[in-house]
mmCIF file of C-alpha atoms in Angstrom:
data_model
loop_
_atom_site.group_PDB
_atom_site.id
_atom_site.type_symbol
_atom_site.label_atom_id
_atom_site.label_comp_id
_atom_site.label_asym_id
_atom_site.label_seq_id
_atom_site.Cartn_x
_atom_site.Cartn_y
_atom_site.Cartn_z
ATOM 1 C CA UNK X 1 12.290 15.690 25.331
ATOM 2 C CA UNK X 2 14.827 16.417 22.607
ATOM 3 C CA UNK X 3 13.119 16.999 19.260
ATOM 4 C CA UNK X 4 14.093 14.350 16.690
ATOM 5 C CA UNK X 5 15.821 15.402 13.470
ATOM 6 C CA UNK X 6 13.203 16.043 10.783
ATOM 7 C CA UNK X 7 13.775 16.601 7.086
ATOM 8 C CA UNK X 8 11.586 17.247 4.041
ATOM 9 C CA UNK X 9 10.835 14.154 1.973
ATOM 10 C CA UNK X 10 12.255 13.951 -1.524
ATOM 11 C CA UNK X 11 10.930 12.326 -4.676
ATOM 12 C CA UNK X 12 13.113 9.296 -4.001
ATOM 13 C CA UNK X 13 11.328 8.753 -0.673
ATOM 14 C CA UNK X 14 7.842 8.409 -2.173
ATOM 15 C CA UNK X 15 7.908 4.614 -2.539
ATOM 16 C CA UNK X 16 9.186 4.082 1.015
ATOM 17 C CA UNK X 17 6.608 6.422 2.537
ATOM 18 C CA UNK X 18 3.796 4.879 0.489
ATOM 19 C CA UNK X 19 4.770 1.410 1.729
ATOM 20 C CA UNK X 20 4.910 2.671 5.332
ATOM 21 C CA UNK X 21 1.444 4.226 5.106
ATOM 22 C CA UNK X 22 -0.027 1.281 3.199
ATOM 23 C CA UNK X 23 0.904 -1.027 6.080
ATOM 24 C CA UNK X 24 -0.872 1.342 8.468
ATOM 25 C CA UNK X 25 -3.981 1.343 6.279
ATOM 26 C CA UNK X 26 -4.434 -2.406 6.813
ATOM 27 C CA UNK X 27 -6.103 -1.838 10.194
ATOM 28 C CA UNK X 28 -7.574 1.628 9.557
ATOM 29 C CA UNK X 29 -11.373 1.493 10.094
ATOM 30 C CA UNK X 30 -12.143 4.012 7.339
ATOM 31 C CA UNK X 31 -9.978 2.154 4.820
ATOM 32 C CA UNK X 32 -11.701 -1.088 5.801
ATOM 33 C CA UNK X 33 -15.065 0.516 5.147
ATOM 34 C CA UNK X 34 -14.020 1.875 1.755
ATOM 35 C CA UNK X 35 -12.271 -1.308 0.566
ATOM 36 C CA UNK X 36 -13.489 -4.308 2.598
ATOM 37 C CA UNK X 37 -11.318 -6.940 0.900
ATOM 38 C CA UNK X 38 -7.807 -6.901 2.513
ATOM 39 C CA UNK X 39 -5.861 -7.820 -0.634
ATOM 40 C CA UNK X 40 -7.760 -5.291 -2.737
ATOM 41 C CA UNK X 41 -7.308 -2.667 -0.003
ATOM 42 C CA UNK X 42 -3.528 -3.135 -0.089
ATOM 43 C CA UNK X 43 -3.462 -2.727 -3.869
ATOM 44 C CA UNK X 44 -5.829 0.267 -3.992
ATOM 45 C CA UNK X 45 -4.129 2.228 -1.240
ATOM 46 C CA UNK X 46 -0.599 1.605 -2.410
ATOM 47 C CA UNK X 47 -1.416 3.354 -5.686
ATOM 48 C CA UNK X 48 -3.484 6.111 -4.069
ATOM 49 C CA UNK X 49 -0.902 6.888 -1.408
ATOM 50 C CA UNK X 50 2.008 6.945 -3.847
ATOM 51 C CA UNK X 51 0.077 9.435 -5.992
ATOM 52 C CA UNK X 52 -0.940 11.544 -2.983
ATOM 53 C CA UNK X 53 2.551 11.642 -1.505
ATOM 54 C CA UNK X 54 4.206 12.426 -4.828
ATOM 55 C CA UNK X 55 1.773 15.334 -5.283
ATOM 56 C CA UNK X 56 2.455 16.616 -1.744
ATOM 57 C CA UNK X 57 6.240 16.335 -2.128
ATOM 58 C CA UNK X 58 6.065 18.570 -5.196
ATOM 59 C CA UNK X 59 3.274 20.967 -4.242
ATOM 60 C CA UNK X 60 2.840 20.712 -0.450
ATOM 61 C CA UNK X 61 5.064 19.429 2.324
ATOM 62 C CA UNK X 62 5.980 15.939 3.466
ATOM 63 C CA UNK X 63 8.120 15.742 6.594
ATOM 64 C CA UNK X 64 9.838 12.599 7.864
ATOM 65 C CA UNK X 65 12.111 11.713 10.741
ATOM 66 C CA UNK X 66 15.622 10.782 9.655
ATOM 67 C CA UNK X 67 15.038 7.109 10.427
ATOM 68 C CA UNK X 68 11.732 7.135 8.459
ATOM 69 C CA UNK X 69 9.708 5.924 11.444
ATOM 70 C CA UNK X 70 7.269 8.859 11.322
ATOM 71 C CA UNK X 71 5.745 10.950 8.544
ATOM 72 C CA UNK X 72 3.396 13.911 8.162
ATOM 73 C CA UNK X 73 1.805 14.782 4.810
ATOM 74 C CA UNK X 74 0.544 18.343 4.298
ATOM 75 C CA UNK X 75 -1.392 19.796 1.384
ATOM 76 C CA UNK X 76 -1.564 23.495 0.524
ATOM 77 C CA UNK X 77 -4.862 25.107 -0.402
ATOM 78 C CA UNK X 78 -5.118 26.593 -2.867
ATOM 79 C CA UNK X 79 -2.249 24.578 -4.379
ATOM 80 C CA UNK X 80 0.363 26.824 -5.957
ATOM 81 C CA UNK X 81 0.247 26.284 -9.737
ATOM 82 C CA UNK X 82 -0.829 22.638 -9.254
ATOM 83 C CA UNK X 83 -4.077 21.008 -10.294
ATOM 84 C CA UNK X 84 -5.808 19.312 -7.327
ATOM 85 C CA UNK X 85 -6.228 15.563 -7.363
ATOM 86 C CA UNK X 86 -9.574 14.709 -8.951
ATOM 87 C CA UNK X 87 -12.026 11.866 -9.583
ATOM 88 C CA UNK X 88 -9.872 10.941 -12.567
ATOM 89 C CA UNK X 89 -6.929 10.274 -10.281
ATOM 90 C CA UNK X 90 -9.178 8.330 -7.909
ATOM 91 C CA UNK X 91 -10.609 6.158 -10.681
ATOM 92 C CA UNK X 92 -7.102 5.227 -11.824
ATOM 93 C CA UNK X 93 -6.543 3.179 -8.652
ATOM 94 C CA UNK X 94 -9.845 2.521 -6.868
ATOM 95 C CA UNK X 95 -11.635 0.335 -9.431
ATOM 96 C CA UNK X 96 -14.949 -0.966 -8.124
ATOM 97 C CA UNK X 97 -14.444 0.941 -4.850
ATOM 98 C CA UNK X 98 -14.661 4.296 -6.683
ATOM 99 C CA UNK X 99 -18.348 5.009 -5.762
ATOM 100 C CA UNK X 100 -17.522 4.693 -2.051
ATOM 101 C CA UNK X 101 -14.562 7.066 -2.370
ATOM 102 C CA UNK X 102 -16.709 9.533 -4.330
ATOM 103 C CA UNK X 103 -19.425 9.373 -1.684
ATOM 104 C CA UNK X 104 -16.883 10.094 1.044
ATOM 105 C CA UNK X 105 -15.412 13.033 -0.884
ATOM 106 C CA UNK X 106 -18.921 14.453 -1.389
ATOM 107 C CA UNK X 107 -19.576 14.227 2.366
ATOM 108 C CA UNK X 108 -16.269 15.910 3.190
ATOM 109 C CA UNK X 109 -16.496 18.705 0.603
ATOM 110 C CA UNK X 110 -18.478 21.092 2.891
ATOM 111 C CA UNK X 111 -15.695 20.776 5.475
ATOM 112 C CA UNK X 112 -13.031 22.030 3.068
ATOM 113 C CA UNK X 113 -12.497 25.760 3.284
ATOM 114 C CA UNK X 114 -12.061 27.827 0.148
ATOM 115 C CA UNK X 115 -9.779 30.234 2.032
ATOM 116 C CA UNK X 116 -6.002 29.667 2.139
ATOM 117 C CA UNK X 117 -5.056 26.953 4.620
ATOM 118 C CA UNK X 118 -2.924 23.861 5.029
ATOM 119 C CA UNK X 119 -4.492 20.420 5.226
ATOM 120 C CA UNK X 120 -3.093 17.637 7.391
ATOM 121 C CA UNK X 121 -3.581 14.656 5.067
ATOM 122 C CA UNK X 122 -1.588 11.977 6.914
ATOM 123 C CA UNK X 123 0.206 11.632 10.228
ATOM 124 C CA UNK X 124 1.670 8.254 11.108
ATOM 125 C CA UNK X 125 4.264 6.857 13.499
ATOM 126 C CA UNK X 126 5.397 3.237 13.298
ATOM 127 C CA UNK X 127 4.132 1.247 16.287
ATOM 128 C CA UNK X 128 7.580 0.498 17.845
ATOM 129 C CA UNK X 129 8.446 4.219 17.734
ATOM 130 C CA UNK X 130 5.297 5.516 19.410
ATOM 131 C CA UNK X 131 5.121 7.313 22.777
ATOM 132 C CA UNK X 132 8.410 9.070 22.031
ATOM 133 C CA UNK X 133 6.900 12.386 20.946
ATOM 134 C CA UNK X 134 7.511 11.917 17.218
ATOM 135 C CA UNK X 135 3.973 12.852 16.191
ATOM 136 C CA UNK X 136 4.072 15.969 18.348
ATOM 137 C CA UNK X 137 7.466 16.891 16.928
ATOM 138 C CA UNK X 138 6.242 16.591 13.324
ATOM 139 C CA UNK X 139 3.224 18.768 14.112
ATOM 140 C CA UNK X 140 5.309 21.396 15.905
ATOM 141 C CA UNK X 141 7.771 21.468 13.003
ATOM 142 C CA UNK X 142 5.033 22.339 10.523
ATOM 143 C CA UNK X 143 3.198 24.656 12.918
ATOM 144 C CA UNK X 144 6.263 26.909 12.936
ATOM 145 C CA UNK X 145 6.127 27.083 9.147
ATOM 146 C CA UNK X 146 2.403 27.729 8.821
ATOM 147 C CA UNK X 147 2.349 30.277 11.650
ATOM 148 C CA UNK X 148 4.702 32.475 9.621
ATOM 149 C CA UNK X 149 1.912 32.635 7.015
ATOM 150 C CA UNK X 150 -0.896 33.096 9.514
ATOM 151 C CA UNK X 151 -2.841 30.212 7.951
ATOM 152 C CA UNK X 152 -5.118 27.770 9.768
ATOM 153 C CA UNK X 153 -4.733 23.991 9.482
ATOM 154 C CA UNK X 154 -7.718 21.749 8.752
ATOM 155 C CA UNK X 155 -8.145 17.990 8.749
ATOM 156 C CA UNK X 156 -10.780 15.287 9.102
ATOM 157 C CA UNK X 157 -9.911 12.229 11.136
ATOM 158 C CA UNK X 158 -11.149 9.364 13.296
ATOM 159 C CA UNK X 159 -11.946 9.647 16.995
ATOM 160 C CA UNK X 160 -8.582 8.279 18.165
ATOM 161 C CA UNK X 161 -6.572 10.801 16.156
ATOM 162 C CA UNK X 162 -9.054 13.534 17.127
ATOM 163 C CA UNK X 163 -8.186 13.008 20.776
ATOM 164 C CA UNK X 164 -4.468 13.295 20.018
ATOM 165 C CA UNK X 165 -4.854 16.436 17.906
ATOM 166 C CA UNK X 166 -7.053 18.237 20.420
ATOM 167 C CA UNK X 167 -4.156 17.940 22.861
ATOM 168 C CA UNK X 168 -1.980 19.714 20.276
ATOM 169 C CA UNK X 169 -4.207 22.785 19.921
ATOM 170 C CA UNK X 170 -6.743 21.574 17.337
ATOM 171 C CA UNK X 171 -10.469 22.088 17.929
ATOM 172 C CA UNK X 172 -13.057 19.529 16.827
ATOM 173 C CA UNK X 173 -16.259 20.502 15.068
ATOM 174 C CA UNK X 174 -19.487 18.607 14.462
ATOM 175 C CA UNK X 175 -18.804 15.016 13.329
ATOM 176 C CA UNK X 176 -19.286 14.020 9.709
ATOM 177 C CA UNK X 177 -22.545 12.084 9.299
ATOM 178 C CA UNK X 178 -21.520 8.700 7.945
ATOM 179 C CA UNK X 179 -23.890 5.742 7.866
ATOM 180 C CA UNK X 180 -22.327 3.545 10.530
ATOM 181 C CA UNK X 181 -18.738 3.484 11.752
ATOM 182 C CA UNK X 182 -16.175 4.920 11.908
ATOM 183 C CA UNK X 183 -17.116 8.398 13.069
ATOM 184 C CA UNK X 184 -15.101 11.169 11.458
ATOM 185 C CA UNK X 185 -14.328 14.557 12.938
ATOM 186 C CA UNK X 186 -13.335 17.828 11.275
ATOM 187 C CA UNK X 187 -10.642 19.660 13.213
ATOM 188 C CA UNK X 188 -9.053 23.068 12.851
ATOM 189 C CA UNK X 189 -6.004 24.737 14.293
ATOM 190 C CA UNK X 190 -6.668 28.462 14.054
ATOM 191 C CA UNK X 191 -4.232 30.618 12.137
ATOM 192 C CA UNK X 192 -1.859 32.760 14.138
ATOM 193 C CA UNK X 193 -2.130 36.371 12.915
ATOM 194 C CA UNK X 194 1.053 37.605 11.261
ATOM 195 C CA UNK X 195 2.337 40.655 13.168
ATOM 196 C CA UNK X 196 2.123 43.904 11.221
ATOM 197 C CA UNK X 197 5.416 45.658 10.559
ATOM 198 C CA UNK X 198 5.834 49.361 10.096
ATOM 199 C CA UNK X 199 8.525 51.076 8.113
ATOM 200 C CA UNK X 200 10.613 53.613 9.963
ATOM 201 C CA UNK X 201 9.776 57.113 8.782
#
């Protein structure tokens, strides 16, 4: 398989990527749990995703294929010189769904490492473009970058995405204890140690 051309997203891409991910959210089981009403879900997530992607473009990494059929959103921890997104940012867009988002964030907090790492926030491929290796290519593209730092990658995802990521070198931990479905899984890709260099004497 020939790797597809991948480029970093720019500020002008934020609206397009947010719309792409908002469409995907429509059938996401976690999003359905957090915002049961479909029209409200569309409104809430469009604002949240635009904010999240804009933050990642400036302070993390967002990679897209040239035809914008696939996207990966990565956050850096700790963020360099940037304040992390907070409950204030959540409350701006979530409205009456805010308590459910806060509850989820509280459940996930123990799974977030305080040590330097990258966080896979979003990985999505449009349905017509799937089974062409685009998701694997986006992961491999960022793995090369993060391996130069020796950092691990963490994420929390649903069972379907867990199965895909475990085939790409991620290891699943104990599932997050939600009341009901969907089941969420923390995953980690271990950091690759940076080789030591010695100066010639």
